[in-house]
Each structure stands twice: as C-alpha cells, then as structure tokens.
Coordinates of C-alpha atoms in Angstrom, one line a residue:
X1 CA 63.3 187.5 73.8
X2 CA 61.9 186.2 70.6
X3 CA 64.9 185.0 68.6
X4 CA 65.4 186.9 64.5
X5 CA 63.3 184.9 61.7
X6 CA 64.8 183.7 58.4
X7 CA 64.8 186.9 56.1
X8 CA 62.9 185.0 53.8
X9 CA 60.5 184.5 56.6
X10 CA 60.1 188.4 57.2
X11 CA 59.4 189.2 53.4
X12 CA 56.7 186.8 53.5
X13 CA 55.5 189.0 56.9
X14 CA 56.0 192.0 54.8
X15 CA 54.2 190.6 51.7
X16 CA 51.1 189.9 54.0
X17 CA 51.3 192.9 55.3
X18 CA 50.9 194.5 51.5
X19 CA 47.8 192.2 50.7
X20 CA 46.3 192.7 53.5
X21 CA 47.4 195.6 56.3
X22 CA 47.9 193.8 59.7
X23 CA 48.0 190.1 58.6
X24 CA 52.0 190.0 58.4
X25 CA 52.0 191.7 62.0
X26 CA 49.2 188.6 63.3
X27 CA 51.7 186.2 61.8
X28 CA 54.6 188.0 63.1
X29 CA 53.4 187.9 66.7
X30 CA 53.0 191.3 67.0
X31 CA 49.5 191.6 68.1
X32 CA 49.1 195.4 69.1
X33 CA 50.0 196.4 65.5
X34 CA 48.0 193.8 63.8
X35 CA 44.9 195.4 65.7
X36 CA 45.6 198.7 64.8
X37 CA 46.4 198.7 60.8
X38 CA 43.6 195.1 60.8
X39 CA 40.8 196.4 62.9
X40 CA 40.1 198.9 60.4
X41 CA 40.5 196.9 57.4
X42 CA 38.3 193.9 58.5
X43 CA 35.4 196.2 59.2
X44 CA 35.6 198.1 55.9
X45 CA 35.1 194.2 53.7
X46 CA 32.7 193.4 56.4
X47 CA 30.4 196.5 55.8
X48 CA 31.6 196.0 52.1
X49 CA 30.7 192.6 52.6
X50 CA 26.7 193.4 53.9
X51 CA 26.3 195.8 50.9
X52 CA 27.4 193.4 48.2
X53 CA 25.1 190.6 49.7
X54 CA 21.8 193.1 50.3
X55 CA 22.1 195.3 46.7
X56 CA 22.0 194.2 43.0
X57 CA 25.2 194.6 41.4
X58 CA 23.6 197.2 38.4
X59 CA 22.1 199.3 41.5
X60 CA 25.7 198.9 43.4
X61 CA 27.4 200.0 40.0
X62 CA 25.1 203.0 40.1
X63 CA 25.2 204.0 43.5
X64 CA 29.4 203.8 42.6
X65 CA 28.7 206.0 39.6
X66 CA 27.2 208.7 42.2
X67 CA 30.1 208.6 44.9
X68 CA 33.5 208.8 42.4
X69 CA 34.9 211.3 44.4
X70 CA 34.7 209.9 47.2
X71 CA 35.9 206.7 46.1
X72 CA 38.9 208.4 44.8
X73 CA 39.5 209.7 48.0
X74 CA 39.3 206.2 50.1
X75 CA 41.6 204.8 47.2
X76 CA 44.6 207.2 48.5
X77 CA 43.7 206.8 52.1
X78 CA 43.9 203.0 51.5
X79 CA 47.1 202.8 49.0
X80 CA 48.8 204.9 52.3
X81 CA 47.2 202.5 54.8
X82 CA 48.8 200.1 52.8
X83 CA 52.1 201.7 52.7
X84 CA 52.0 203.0 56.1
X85 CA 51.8 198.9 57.2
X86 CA 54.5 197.8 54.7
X87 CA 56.7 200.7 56.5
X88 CA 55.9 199.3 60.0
X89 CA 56.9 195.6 59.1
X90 CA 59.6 196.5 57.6
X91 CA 61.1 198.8 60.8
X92 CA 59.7 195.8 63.1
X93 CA 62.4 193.9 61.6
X94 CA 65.3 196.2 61.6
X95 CA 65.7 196.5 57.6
X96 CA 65.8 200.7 57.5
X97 CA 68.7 200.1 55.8
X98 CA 68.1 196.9 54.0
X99 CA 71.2 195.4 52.3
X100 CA 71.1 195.4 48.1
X101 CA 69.9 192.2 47.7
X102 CA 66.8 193.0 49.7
X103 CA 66.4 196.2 48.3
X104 CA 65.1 194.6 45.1
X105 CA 62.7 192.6 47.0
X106 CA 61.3 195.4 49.0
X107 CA 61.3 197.4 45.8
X108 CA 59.2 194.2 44.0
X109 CA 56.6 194.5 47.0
X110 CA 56.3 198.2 46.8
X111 CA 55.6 198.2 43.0
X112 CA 52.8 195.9 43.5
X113 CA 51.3 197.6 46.8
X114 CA 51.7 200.9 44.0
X115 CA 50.8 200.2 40.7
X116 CA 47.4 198.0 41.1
X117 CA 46.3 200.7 43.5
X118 CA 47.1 203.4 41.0
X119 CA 45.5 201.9 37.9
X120 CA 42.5 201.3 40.3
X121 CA 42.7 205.6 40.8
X122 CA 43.3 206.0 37.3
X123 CA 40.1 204.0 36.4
X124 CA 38.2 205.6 38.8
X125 CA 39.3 209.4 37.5
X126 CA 38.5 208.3 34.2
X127 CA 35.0 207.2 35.3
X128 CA 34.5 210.3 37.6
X129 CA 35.3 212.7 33.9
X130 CA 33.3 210.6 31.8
X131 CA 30.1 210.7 34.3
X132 CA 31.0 214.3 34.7
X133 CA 30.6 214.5 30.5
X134 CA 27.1 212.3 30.4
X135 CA 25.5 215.0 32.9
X136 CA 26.5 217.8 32.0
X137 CA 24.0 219.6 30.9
X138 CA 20.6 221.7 32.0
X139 CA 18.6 220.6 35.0
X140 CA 15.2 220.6 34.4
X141 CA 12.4 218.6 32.7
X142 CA 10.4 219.3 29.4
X143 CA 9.9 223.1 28.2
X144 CA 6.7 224.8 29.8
X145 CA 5.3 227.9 28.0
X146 CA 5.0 231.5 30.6
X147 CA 1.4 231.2 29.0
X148 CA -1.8 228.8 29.6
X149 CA -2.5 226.9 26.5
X150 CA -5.1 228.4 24.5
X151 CA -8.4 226.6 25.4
X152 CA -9.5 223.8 23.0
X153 CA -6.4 224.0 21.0
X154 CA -4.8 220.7 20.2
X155 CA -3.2 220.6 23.7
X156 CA -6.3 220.9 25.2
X157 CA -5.8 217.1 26.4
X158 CA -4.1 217.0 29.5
X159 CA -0.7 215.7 29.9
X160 CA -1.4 213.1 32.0
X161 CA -4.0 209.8 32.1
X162 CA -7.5 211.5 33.6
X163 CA -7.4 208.8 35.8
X164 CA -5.4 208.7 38.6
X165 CA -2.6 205.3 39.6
X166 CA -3.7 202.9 41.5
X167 CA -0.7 203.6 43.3
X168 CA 0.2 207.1 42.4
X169 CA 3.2 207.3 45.5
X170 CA 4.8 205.1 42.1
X171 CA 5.1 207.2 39.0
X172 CA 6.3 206.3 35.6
X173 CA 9.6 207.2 34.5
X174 CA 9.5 208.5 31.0
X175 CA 12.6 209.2 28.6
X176 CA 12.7 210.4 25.3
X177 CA 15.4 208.7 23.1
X178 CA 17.3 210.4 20.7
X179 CA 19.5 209.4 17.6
X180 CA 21.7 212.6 17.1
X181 CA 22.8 212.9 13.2
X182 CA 26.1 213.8 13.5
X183 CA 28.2 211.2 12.5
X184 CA 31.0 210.8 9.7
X185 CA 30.6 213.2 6.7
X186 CA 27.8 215.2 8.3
X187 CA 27.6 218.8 8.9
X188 CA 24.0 219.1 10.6
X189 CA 22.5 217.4 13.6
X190 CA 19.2 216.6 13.1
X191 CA 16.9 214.4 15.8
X192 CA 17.3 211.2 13.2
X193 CA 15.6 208.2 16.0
X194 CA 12.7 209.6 18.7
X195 CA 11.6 206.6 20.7
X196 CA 9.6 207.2 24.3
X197 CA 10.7 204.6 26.9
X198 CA 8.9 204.1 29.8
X199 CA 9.5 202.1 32.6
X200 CA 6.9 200.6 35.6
X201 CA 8.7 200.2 38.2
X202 CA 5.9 198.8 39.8
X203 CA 5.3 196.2 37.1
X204 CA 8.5 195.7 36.1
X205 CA 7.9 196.7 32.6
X206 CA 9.5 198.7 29.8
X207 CA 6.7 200.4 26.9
X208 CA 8.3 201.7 24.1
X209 CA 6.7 203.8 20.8
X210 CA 9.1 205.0 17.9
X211 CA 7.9 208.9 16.9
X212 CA 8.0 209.6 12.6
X213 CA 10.8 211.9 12.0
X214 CA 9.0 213.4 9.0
X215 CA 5.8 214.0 11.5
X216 CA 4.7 217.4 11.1
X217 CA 2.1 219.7 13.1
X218 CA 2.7 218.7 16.4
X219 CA 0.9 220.1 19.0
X220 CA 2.7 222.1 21.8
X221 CA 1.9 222.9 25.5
X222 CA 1.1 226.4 24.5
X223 CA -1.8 225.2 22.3
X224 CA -0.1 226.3 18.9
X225 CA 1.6 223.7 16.5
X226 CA 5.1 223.0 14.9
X227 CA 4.0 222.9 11.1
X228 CA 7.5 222.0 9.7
X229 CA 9.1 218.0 10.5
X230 CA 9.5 217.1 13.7
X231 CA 13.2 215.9 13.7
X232 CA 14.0 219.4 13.5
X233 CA 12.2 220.7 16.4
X234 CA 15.3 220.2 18.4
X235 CA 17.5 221.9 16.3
X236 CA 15.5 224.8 15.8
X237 CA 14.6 225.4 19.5
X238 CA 18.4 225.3 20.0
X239 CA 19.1 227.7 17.4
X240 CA 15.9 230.0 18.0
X241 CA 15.5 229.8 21.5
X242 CA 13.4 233.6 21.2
X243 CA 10.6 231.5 19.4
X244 CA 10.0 229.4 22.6
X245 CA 10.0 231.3 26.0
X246 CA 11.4 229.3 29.2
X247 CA 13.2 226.8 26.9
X248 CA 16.8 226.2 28.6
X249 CA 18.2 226.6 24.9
X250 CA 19.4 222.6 24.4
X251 CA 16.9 222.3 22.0
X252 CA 15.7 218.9 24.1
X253 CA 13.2 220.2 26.4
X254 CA 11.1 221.8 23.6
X255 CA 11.2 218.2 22.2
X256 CA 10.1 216.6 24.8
X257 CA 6.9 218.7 25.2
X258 CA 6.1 218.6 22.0
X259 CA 6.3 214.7 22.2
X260 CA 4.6 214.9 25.2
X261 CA 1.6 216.8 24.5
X262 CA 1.1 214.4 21.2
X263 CA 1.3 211.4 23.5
X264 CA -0.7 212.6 26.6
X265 CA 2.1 212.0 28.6
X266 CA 4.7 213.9 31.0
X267 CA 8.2 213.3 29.2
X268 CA 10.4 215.1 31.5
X269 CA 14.0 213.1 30.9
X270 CA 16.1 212.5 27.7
X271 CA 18.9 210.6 26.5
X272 CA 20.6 211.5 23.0
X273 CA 23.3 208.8 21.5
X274 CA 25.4 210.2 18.0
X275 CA 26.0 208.0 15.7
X276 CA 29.9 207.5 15.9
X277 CA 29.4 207.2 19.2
X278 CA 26.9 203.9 19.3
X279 CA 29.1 202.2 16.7
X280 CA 31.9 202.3 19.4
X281 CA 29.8 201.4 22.2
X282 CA 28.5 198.6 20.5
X283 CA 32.6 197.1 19.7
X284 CA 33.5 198.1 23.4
X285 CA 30.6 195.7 24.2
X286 CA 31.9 193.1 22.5
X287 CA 29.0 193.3 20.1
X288 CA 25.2 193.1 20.8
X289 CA 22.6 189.8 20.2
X290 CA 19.8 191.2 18.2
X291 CA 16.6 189.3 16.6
X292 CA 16.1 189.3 13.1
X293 CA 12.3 188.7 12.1
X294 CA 13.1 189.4 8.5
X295 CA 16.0 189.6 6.0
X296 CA 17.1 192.5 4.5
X297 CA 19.6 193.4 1.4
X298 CA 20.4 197.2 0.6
X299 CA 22.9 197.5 -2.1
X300 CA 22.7 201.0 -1.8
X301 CA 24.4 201.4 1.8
X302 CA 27.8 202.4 2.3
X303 CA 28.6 204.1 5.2
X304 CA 31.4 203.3 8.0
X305 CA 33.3 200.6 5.7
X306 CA 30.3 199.3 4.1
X307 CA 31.1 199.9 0.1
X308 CA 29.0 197.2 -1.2
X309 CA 26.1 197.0 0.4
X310 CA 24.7 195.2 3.8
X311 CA 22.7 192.0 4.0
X312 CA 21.1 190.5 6.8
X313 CA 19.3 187.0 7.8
X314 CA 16.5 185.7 9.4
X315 CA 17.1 184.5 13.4
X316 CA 19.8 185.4 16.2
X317 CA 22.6 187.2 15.0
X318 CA 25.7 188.8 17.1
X319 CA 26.4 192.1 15.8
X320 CA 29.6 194.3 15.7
X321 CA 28.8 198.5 15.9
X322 CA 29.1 199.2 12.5
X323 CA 26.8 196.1 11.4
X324 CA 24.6 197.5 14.4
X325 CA 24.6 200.9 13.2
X326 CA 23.4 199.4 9.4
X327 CA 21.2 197.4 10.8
X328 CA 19.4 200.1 12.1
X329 CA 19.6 203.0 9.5
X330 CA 19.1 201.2 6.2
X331 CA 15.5 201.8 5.0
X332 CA 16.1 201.1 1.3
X333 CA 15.9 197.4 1.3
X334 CA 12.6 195.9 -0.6
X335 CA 9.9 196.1 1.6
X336 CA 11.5 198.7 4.4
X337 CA 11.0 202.1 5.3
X338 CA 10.9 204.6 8.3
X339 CA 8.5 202.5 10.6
X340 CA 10.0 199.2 9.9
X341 CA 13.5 200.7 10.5
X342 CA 12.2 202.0 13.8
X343 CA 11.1 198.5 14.8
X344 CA 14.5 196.9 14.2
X345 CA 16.0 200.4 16.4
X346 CA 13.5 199.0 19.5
X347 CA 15.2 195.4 19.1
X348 CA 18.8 197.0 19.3
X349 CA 18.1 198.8 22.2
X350 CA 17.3 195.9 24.2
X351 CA 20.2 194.3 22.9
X352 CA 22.4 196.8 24.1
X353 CA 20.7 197.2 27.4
X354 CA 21.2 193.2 28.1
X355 CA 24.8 193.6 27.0
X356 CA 25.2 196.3 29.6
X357 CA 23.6 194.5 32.2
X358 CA 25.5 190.8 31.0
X359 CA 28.7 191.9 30.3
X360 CA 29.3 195.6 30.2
X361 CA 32.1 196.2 32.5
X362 CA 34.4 193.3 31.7
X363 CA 35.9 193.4 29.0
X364 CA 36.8 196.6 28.1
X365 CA 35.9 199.3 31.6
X366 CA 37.8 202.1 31.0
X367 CA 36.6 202.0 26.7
X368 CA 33.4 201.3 27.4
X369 CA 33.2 204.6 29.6
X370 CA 34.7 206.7 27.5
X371 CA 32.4 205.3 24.5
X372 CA 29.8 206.2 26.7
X373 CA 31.1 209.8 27.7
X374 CA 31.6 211.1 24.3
X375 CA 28.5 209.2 22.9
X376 CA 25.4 210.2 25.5
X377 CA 24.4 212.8 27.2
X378 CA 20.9 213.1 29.8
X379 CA 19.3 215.3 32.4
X380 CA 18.3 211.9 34.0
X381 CA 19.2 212.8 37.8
X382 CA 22.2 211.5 39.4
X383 CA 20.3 210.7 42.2
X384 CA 17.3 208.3 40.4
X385 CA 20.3 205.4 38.6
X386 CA 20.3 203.5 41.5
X387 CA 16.8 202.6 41.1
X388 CA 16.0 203.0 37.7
X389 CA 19.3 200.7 37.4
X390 CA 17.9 197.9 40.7
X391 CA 14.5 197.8 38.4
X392 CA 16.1 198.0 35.1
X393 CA 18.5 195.1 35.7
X394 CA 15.5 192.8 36.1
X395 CA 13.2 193.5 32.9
X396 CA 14.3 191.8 30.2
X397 CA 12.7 191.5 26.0
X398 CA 9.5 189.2 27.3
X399 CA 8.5 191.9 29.2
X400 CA 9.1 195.1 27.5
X401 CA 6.0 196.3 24.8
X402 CA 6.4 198.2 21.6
X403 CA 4.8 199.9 19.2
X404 CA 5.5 202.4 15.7
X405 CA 3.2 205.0 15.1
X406 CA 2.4 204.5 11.9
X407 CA -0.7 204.0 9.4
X408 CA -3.2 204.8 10.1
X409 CA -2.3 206.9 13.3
X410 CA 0.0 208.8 10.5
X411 CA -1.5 209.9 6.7
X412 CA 1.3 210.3 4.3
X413 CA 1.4 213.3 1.9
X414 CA 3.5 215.6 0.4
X415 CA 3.6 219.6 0.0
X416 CA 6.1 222.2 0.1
X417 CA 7.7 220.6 3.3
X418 CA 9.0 217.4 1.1
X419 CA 7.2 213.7 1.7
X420 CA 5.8 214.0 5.4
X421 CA 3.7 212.2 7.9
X422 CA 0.1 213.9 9.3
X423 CA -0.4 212.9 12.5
X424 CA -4.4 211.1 14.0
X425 CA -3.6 213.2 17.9
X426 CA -6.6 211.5 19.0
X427 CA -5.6 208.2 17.6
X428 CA -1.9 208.8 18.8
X429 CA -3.1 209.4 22.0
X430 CA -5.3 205.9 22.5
X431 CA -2.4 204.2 21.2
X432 CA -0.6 205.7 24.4
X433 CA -3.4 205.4 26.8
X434 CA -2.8 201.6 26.1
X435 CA 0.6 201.4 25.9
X436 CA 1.3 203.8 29.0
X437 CA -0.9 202.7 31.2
X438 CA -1.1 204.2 35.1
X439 CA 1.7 202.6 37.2
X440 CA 0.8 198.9 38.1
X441 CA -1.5 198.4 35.5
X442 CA 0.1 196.4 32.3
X443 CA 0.4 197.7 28.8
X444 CA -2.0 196.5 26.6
X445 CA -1.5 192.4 25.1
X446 CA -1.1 193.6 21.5
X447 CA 2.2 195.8 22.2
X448 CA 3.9 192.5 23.8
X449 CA 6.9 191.6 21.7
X450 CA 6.9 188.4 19.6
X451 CA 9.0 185.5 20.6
X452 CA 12.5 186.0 19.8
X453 CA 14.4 183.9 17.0
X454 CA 16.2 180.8 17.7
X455 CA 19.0 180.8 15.5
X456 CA 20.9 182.8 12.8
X457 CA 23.5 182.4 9.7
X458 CA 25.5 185.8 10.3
X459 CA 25.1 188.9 9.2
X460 CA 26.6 189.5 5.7
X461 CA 28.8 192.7 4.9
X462 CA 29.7 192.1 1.2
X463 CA 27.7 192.6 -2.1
X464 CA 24.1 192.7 -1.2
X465 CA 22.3 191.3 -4.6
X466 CA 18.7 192.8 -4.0
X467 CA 15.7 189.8 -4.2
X468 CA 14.2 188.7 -7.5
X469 CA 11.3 190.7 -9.0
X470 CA 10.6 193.6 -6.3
X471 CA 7.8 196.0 -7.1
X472 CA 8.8 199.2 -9.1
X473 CA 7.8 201.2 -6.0
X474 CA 10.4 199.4 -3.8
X475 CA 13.4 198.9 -6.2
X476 CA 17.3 198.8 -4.9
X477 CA 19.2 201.1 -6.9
X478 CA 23.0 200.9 -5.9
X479 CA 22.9 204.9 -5.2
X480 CA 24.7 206.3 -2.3
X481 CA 22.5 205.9 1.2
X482 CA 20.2 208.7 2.2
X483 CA 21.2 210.9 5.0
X484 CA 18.4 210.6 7.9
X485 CA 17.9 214.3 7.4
X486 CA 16.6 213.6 3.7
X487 CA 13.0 213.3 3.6
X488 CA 11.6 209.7 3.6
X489 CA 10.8 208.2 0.5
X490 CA 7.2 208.9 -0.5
X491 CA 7.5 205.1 -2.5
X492 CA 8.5 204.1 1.1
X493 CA 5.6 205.3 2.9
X494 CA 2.7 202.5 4.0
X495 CA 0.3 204.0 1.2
X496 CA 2.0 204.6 -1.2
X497 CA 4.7 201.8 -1.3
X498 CA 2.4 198.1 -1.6
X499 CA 5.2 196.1 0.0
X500 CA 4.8 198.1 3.2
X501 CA 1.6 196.1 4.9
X502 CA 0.9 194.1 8.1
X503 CA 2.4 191.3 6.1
X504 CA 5.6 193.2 5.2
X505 CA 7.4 192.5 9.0
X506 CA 6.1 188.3 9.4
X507 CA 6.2 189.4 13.5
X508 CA 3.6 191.6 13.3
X509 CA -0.5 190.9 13.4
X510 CA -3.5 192.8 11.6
X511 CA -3.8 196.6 12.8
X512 CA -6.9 197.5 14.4
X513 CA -8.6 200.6 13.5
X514 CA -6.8 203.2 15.7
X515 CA -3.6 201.7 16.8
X516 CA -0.5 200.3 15.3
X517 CA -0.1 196.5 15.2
X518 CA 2.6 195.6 17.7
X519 CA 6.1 194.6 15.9

C-alpha cells in the first residue's frame, strides 16, 4: 500500500489539479482519475489548439463575438469541471475534514479556481449585452419603394455596374457610415458624417467617398427626389415614415437608397457612431495614430474641454478622443471646410480600424466594449464578421482609396434651404464607377491615398492664434463652433471661398473634369 505524502506534497497535488483537471491525479499516481477529469481537458486545448493555428485572430474574435452564449455556458461547465477535480483530490487524500490550518490553504486554492473563472463570465456577459446592444435593430437592407421607379427619372440608372464581375460568386460589401449628432449640448440628431465604405474582398481593398451633408435633390429608388439637405433624410424618414412606404421606420434604410441610387450602387448595410460615443472609444483605445497633411488652427472651437481653441501640425500625431473628435469636426480653420473636414474623417477611420486590429482588446476589454455598445449600432449580419473581420484584418491605409465629392461633382448655391450643395448625378456616378469598381478589378490610381507622414510635433489644445494675413472670406473669428446641423458656410464653399483649391490640402493633385482629385 502506497504509504501517506507530506501534506505539503498533497496541496501541491491539489493545486495541479486546479490549473489543470487531472494533472495532480497523474502526479499522484492515480491514473484512472487522471484519465477521466484529463482526457477531456487535453482534447478541448487540442481542438482549441488547431483553431488558433488555422484562423486569424480578428476572424477568431469575430466568430467569438457570434457564440457568447455558448461560451458562457462552457465557462460554468469548466469552473465545475474544475471544482468537481479539486473535490476529488482532496477526498483521495482523506482531508473531508481538513484541520484549520489547512482550511485556509484549501480556501486560498478555491478562491483562485473561483474568481479568475468568474471575472472570465463576467467579461463574457458583458460582451454578450453589449453585442446584443450593437444589433439590435431592423433586419433588412436599404428601403425599396411598393412602386417601379418612374421611367427616365433620375433613378433611371440602375443600381448596380451594367457590367457584370468578373467573379460575381464575390460581391462587394457596401456600408454606409454615419456620424450621428447627438452629442453634448444637442437636442437634434442629424446625419452630421455620410461616408460609403466598400470592401473587395477579392482584392483586398477598402474604397471610400465622403457624401455633402448640405447635398440636396437626391434622387430616390422611386424616381422622385429629396429637395431639402440630405443629412436630414434620416431623421425625417424616421419621423415621417407615411412619406416613404416599406421603410422599416429607423430612418437608415431610406438613407441608404437615397445614397445608393446617387452612387449607382447597392448600399444595403450601415453603421452609425454618436459623437460622445467615438470620443470614448477613441480614450479606451489608448488613442488613435492619424496623418496630418496640413495644419490647422480654429480659435473658434470649444467643445468637450476645448475653451481656447484647437491647433494641429503637420506629420504623425497620436491622438486622444476629444483631440480626435476636433480634429474631425472643426471646419473653421483658414483654408477648411465641409470637404476638407471629410478628408481628415477618412484618415481617422483608418486610424481607428488599425488601432482595433493592433491593440483593441488589451488594454481596456470590458471599456472598450461598452464604448462600443453605447456608441454604434448596424444591421451588418452576425453571421458576415467573421469574414468581413479575416479580410478586414489584412487591408491596411496603402491599400484603401478615397475620394470627396466635391467641386465640380457639387455646384454651391443658396436659396430658401440655407447655403447647399447641387449635385452633377451623372458625374457622381463616374466618380463611383471608378472608385467601386466590379469585385476583383482595382479602384481607379487617382483615388490611392498619398504616402503617410513621417513624423509629428503634437497636437496642440491651448490658444489657437489663427495664421498671419488670411483672406476676408476665410477669417477666424473666436465665435462659439457651429453645430453640424448649421448650414455650411457659403465663404467655406470651393467657389465661393479662394482658399479652398486643389492647392488648399498639399496631398491632393489637379481635379480632372468629372471627378474629385483624390485626398
């Protein structure tokens, strides 16, 4: 008979047994056990093992994001496997009734069998509510009309490219991004940022086109047009539904159609951010890289603890959210307006996206999903992150295009509707053809992004002292910053303003005669 171990030698058993079910049993020589609470164990990490090695970790993170509940149920059934084996040492040894001394011991190895494995649950619940949050919303795609469009109205041109893909089992996947205006001190919630992304998966590629807020008759799928600005399309779908028949009431698949039928392109997905929310997304992040092709000072700005101003530098600079968020909303500085705004909104996107990708997880898991929870919402399917996350993971800046719609795809004017932007559909819709092209064809060469700065000074967040001798039609007052519901500037707009030109951003080359320069 095998003679009684050292106590100390038993809680060691016991310990194993806690890290890993059946290993104290193996040491302990008691080999019938071992196989039973091991057995199980060792082919779990093996198969864990085989996925780990054969996926990406952004498509494993995804395919995690789409079984929660199931992972919380294999979390209890391991935390009692766990238990269950502690138990079995411990009566293999004859402590039932373990003396005082021991008790604490037993009591330490129990807490940390426990408590890992129920901040682990606790993590994963949180996921499982915030995921829950992003979704939750209307299935469906953009809004089709009960009625044909009315023949050679303005959405006469069909939705898709008259020519079919080379490879058409591969489709495009198209989202419409939107910058929701309801952050602090604001009672409406206006569409303030509409940027189409689409990705190639067969190419590997990312296209991207910023849409004018102050854009007005829009065509729609039903052949008519929406006269008033576009960035309140949404809202007024949402609040009118009656006006658009078979809309799901969000406001967001009327949106997309509209969008859609101005681009020639199926836009069947959306993702809307607020503003609160990206600034603490951004500071969950740890903070985005962005590249700065041109300085900018706005004394004017002073929102979310900016009271003087916000100033900016030429090159690489590492930005917090609310330095983000200013970065991307000021439009006041000498030389800026919508379009350039919506350039620098295309560079922090990608910043983001490569923070996600880089970093997103580790630092700060259980913030960073519940930034994301109460900050975005989609009726991108569940079922699609995996891939859209496996192809996602591996297109980075040098291989995602761009391009603003602006002059002369856009006329500026102004009427009863406030300063607004008159749309070229035909142009618009070159401009896309090039930019969107079928599925394994590449975008266009002048869309290509322009080689990303080198280095940076910081990003300043004092008194902004605006540059010597700016034109009259481009002068800094230190006025409280618009709202992006305002109307834009008519001295802002490219013909009326002369400091907006293909000179005005240095990254950008001469425009040809029916599509935007890229930026």
């Amino acid at each position: 008979m095998e003679s009684p171990s050292p106590r100390g030698q038993q809680l060691r058993w016991v310990l194993l047994d806690a890290l890993l079910p059946g290993a104290g049993h193996l040491a302990a020589g008691r080999q019938r056990l071992a196989l039973v609470f091991g057995l199980p164990v060792l082919v779990a990490l093996l198969a864990l093992a085989i996925v780990v090695a054969s996926t990406s970790i952004p498509r494993l993170a995804a395919e995690i994001v789409n079984a929660l509940g199931l992972i919380l149920v294999l979390q209890a059934v391991v935390l009692v496997w766990r238990l269950l084996a502690v138990a079995t040492g411990l009566s293999a040894v004859g402590w039932r009734q373990p003396r005082a001394r021991h008790g604490v011991v037993v009591a330490v190895i129990l807490t940390a069998v426990i408590l890992p494995q129920a901040y682990l649950g606790y993590v994963t619940n949180v996921a499982r509510e915030e995921v829950d949050r992003v979704f939750d919303v209307p299935a469906g795609g953009a809004w089709e009309p009960p009625t044909p469009p009315a023949s050679g109205g303005p959405s006469a041109s069909p939705l898709t490219t008259a020519e079919p893909s080379p490879i058409p089992a591969v489709a495009r996947v198209n989202v419409l991004l939107l910058g929701v205006d309801s952050g602090a001190g604001r009672n409406t919630a206006g569409t303030d940022t509409m940027i189409v992304a689409s990705l190639d998966p067969v190419t590997e590629t990312v296209s991207m086109v910023s849409i004018p807020r102050d854009m007005v008759d829009v065509p729609l799928p039903d052949g008519s047009v929406y006269g008033p600005k576009l960035n309140g399309l949404d809202s007024d779908a949402r609040l009118h539904p009656s006006r658009f028949p078979g809309s799901d009431g969000t406001g967001h698949d009327v949106l997309m159609s509209a969008v859609g039928t101005l681009l020639g392109l199926q836009v069947d997905y959306y993702a809307a951010v607020n503003l609160a929310g990206f600034v603490r997304v951004v500071d969950t992040l740890g903070g985005v890289d962005v590249s700065v092709t041109r300085g900018l000072c706005d004394p004017g700005y002073s929102e979310y603890g900016f009271e003087n101003g916000f100033s900016i530098t030429p090159g690489l600079h590492h930005l917090s959210g609310k330095d983000a968020l200013a970065y991307a909303r000021i439009r006041k500085a000498a030389g800026e307006s919508d379009f350039t705004r919506a350039a620098r909104q295309q560079e922090l996107i990608s910043g983001i996206r490569d923070a996600i990708v880089k970093r997103g997880f580790v630092t700060d898991p259980v913030g960073l999903l519940q930034s994301l929870g109460r900050t975005l919402q989609t009726n991108v399917p569940r079922e699609l992150l995996p891939e859209l996350a496996d192809v996602m993971a591996r297109v980075d800046r040098a291989h995602t295009y761009r391009a603003v719609i602006k002059a002369p795809l856009v006329r500026s004017g102004f009427d009863v509707r406030g300063s607004i932007q008159i749309p070229d559909v035909d142009g618009i819709r070159l401009l896309s053809a090039g930019l969107f092209p079928p599925s394994g064809t590449l975008p266009a060469r002048e869309y290509a992004p322009p080689p990303p700065a080198t280095s940076g000074s910081g990003s300043g967040t004092g008194n902004c002292i605006a540059p010597p001798k700016p034109s009259p039609a481009s002068t800094v007052a230190p006025t409280p910053a618009p709202t992006p519901l305002e109307s834009a500037d008519p001295s802002a707009t490219p013909e009326s303003s002369p400091s907006e030109s293909p000179s005005a951003v240095p990254s950008e080359t001469p425009e040809p005669t029916l599509s935007p320069s890229p930026i």
